[in-house]
Short mmCIF file of C-alpha atoms and ligand atoms in Angstrom, two decimals:
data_model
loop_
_atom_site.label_atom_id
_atom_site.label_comp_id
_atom_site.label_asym_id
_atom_site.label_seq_id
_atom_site.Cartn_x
_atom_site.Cartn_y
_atom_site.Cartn_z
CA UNK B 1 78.26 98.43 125.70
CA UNK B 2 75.37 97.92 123.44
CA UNK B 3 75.62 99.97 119.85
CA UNK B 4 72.68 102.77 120.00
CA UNK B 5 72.08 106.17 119.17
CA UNK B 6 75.08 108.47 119.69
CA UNK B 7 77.70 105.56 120.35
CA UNK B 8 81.16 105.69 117.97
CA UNK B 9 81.46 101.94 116.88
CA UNK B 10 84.89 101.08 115.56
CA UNK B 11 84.78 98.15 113.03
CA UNK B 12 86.48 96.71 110.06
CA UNK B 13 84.75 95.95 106.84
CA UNK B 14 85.20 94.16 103.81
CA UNK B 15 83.16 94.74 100.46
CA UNK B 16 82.34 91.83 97.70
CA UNK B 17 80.50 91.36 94.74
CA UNK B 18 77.36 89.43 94.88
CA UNK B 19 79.84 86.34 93.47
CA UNK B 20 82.04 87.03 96.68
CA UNK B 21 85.15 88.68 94.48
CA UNK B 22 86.90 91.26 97.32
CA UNK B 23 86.42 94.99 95.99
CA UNK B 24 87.67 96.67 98.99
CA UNK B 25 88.77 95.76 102.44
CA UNK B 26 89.49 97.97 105.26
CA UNK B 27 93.56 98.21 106.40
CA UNK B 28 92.93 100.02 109.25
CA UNK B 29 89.31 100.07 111.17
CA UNK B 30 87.10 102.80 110.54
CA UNK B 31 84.77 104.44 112.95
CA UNK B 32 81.48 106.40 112.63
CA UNK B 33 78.81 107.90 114.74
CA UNK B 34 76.01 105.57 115.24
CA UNK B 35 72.56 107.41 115.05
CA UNK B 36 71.20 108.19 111.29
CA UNK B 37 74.39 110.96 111.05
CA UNK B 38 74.70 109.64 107.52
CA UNK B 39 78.26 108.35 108.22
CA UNK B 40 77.28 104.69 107.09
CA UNK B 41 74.32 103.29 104.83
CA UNK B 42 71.16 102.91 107.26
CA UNK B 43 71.07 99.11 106.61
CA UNK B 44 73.97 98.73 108.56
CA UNK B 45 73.39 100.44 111.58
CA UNK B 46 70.12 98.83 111.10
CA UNK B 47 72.26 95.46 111.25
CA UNK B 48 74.33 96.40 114.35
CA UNK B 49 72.13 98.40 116.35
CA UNK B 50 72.03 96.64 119.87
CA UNK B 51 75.04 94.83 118.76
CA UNK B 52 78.58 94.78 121.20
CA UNK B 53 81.87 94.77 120.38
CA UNK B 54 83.02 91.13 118.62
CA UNK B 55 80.02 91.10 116.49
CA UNK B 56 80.45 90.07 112.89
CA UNK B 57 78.08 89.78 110.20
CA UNK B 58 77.67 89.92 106.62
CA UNK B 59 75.19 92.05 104.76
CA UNK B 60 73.71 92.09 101.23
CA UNK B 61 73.00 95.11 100.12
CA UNK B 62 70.68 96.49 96.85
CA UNK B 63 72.36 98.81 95.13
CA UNK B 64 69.65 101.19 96.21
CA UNK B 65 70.64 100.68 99.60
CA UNK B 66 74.44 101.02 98.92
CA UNK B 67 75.82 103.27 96.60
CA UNK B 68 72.91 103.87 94.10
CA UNK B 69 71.92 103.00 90.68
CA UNK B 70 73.72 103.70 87.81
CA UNK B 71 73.28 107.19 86.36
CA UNK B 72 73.86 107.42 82.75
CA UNK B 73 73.16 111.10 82.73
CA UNK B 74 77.35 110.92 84.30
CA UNK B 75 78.46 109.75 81.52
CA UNK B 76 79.90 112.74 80.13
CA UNK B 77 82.74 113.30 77.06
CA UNK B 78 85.11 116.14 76.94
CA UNK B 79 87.26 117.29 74.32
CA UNK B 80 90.97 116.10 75.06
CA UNK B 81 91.83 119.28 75.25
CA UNK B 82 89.94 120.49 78.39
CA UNK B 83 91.60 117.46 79.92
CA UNK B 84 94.75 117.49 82.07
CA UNK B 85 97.71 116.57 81.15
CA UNK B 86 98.95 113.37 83.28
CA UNK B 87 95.73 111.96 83.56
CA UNK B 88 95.35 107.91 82.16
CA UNK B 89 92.45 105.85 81.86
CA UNK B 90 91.45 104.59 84.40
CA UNK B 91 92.48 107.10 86.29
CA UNK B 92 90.02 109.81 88.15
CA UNK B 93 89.57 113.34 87.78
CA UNK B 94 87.21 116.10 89.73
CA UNK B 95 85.52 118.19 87.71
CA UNK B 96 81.33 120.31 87.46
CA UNK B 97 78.79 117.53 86.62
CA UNK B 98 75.81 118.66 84.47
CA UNK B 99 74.11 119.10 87.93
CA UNK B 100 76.48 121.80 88.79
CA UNK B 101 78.13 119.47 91.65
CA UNK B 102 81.50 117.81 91.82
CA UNK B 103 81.77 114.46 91.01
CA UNK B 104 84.90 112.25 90.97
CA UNK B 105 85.22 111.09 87.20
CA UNK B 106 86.64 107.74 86.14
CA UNK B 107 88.61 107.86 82.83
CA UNK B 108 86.93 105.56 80.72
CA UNK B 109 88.55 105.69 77.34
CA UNK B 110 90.27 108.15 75.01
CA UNK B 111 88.71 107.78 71.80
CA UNK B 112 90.34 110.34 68.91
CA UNK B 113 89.96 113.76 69.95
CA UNK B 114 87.40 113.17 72.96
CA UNK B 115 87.71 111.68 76.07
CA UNK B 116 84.96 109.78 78.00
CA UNK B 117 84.08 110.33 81.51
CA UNK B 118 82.41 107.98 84.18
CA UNK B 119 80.90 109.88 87.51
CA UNK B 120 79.22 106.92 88.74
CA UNK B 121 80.77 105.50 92.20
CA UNK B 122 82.75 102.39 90.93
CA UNK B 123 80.00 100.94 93.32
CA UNK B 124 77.17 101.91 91.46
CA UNK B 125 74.25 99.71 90.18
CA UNK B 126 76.31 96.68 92.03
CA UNK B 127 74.70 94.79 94.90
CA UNK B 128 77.38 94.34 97.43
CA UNK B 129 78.36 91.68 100.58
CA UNK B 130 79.51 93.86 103.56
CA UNK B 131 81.38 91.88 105.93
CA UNK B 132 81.95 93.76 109.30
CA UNK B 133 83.41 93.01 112.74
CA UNK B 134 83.01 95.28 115.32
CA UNK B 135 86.02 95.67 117.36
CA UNK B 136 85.22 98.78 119.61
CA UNK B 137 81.73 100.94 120.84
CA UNK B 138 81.70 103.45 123.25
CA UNK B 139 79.72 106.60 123.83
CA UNK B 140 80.31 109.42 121.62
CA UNK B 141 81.69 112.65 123.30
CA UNK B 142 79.24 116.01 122.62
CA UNK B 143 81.36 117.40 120.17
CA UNK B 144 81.10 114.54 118.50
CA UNK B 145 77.48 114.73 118.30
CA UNK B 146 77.59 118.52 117.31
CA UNK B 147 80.07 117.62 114.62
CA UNK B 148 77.78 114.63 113.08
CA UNK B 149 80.70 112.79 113.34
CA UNK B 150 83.81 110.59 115.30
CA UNK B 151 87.11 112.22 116.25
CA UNK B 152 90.03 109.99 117.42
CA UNK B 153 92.27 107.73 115.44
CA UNK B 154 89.81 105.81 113.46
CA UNK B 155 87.58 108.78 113.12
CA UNK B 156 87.60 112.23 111.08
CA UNK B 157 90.48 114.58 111.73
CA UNK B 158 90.27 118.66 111.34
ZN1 ZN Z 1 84.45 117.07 114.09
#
């Protein structure tokens, strides 16, 4: 069947740089609801819409269109001893942006007595290559639509 609105679509990415260096690659396939449910950045379901099960492509995506710009504001330092223990650089940490949401934090450096914080996506400001194959599409059940998103093995579990 033909990818369209309110299908689940099982495929397997990989992510590059714009040189081609592999950032992340999926082990297992991942599925999402087809349809503008926000599970996947609207250039690819733009890509696959209509699309069947076999279809490969690769994408180049703006950062815009992927996982943002770069937001210096999320650059944030903390005294070392708000931070805790166990926690290395490079290493990631959840904590209040200046927003008032949560953000994931990457550990950028310890530098004396304060510690600098990234909560940019790793993915941020970078154009990236999506590589997908779909491997599966069939239609998605109604709880599925009411949820927003796919159950099953490849999808969310609750
Ligand atoms: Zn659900």
């Amino acid at each position: 069947m033909k990818i369209e609105k309110d299908t689940a679509v099982t495929l397997r990415y990989k992510i590059s740089d714009s040189l081609g260096k592999i950032l992340e690659q999926s082990d297992e396939p991942m599925a999402y609801l087809h349809g503008g449910y926000g599970n996947t950045f609207a250039k690819i379901e733009e890509a696959l819409e209509g699309q069947e099960a076999g279809y490969r492509t690769t994408l180049e995506l703006q950062p815009q269109d992927a996982y943002g710009l770069r937001d210096e504001s999320l650059l944030q330092t903390i005294p070392k001893a708000e931070f805790p223990p166990g926690v290395k650089v490079g290493g990631q940490l959840r904590c209040q942006g200046e927003d008032g949401q949560s953000h994931v934090f990457i550990v950028l450096k310890v530098k004396g007595d304060k510690v600098l914080l990234d909560g940019n996506h790793p993915f941020a400001g970078k154009t990236l290559r999506f590589n997908v194959t779909v491997t599966d599409v069939r239609p998605a059940t109604e709880e599925e639509v009411t949820h927003g998103h796919v159950h099953g093995a490849h999808g969310h579990h609750h």
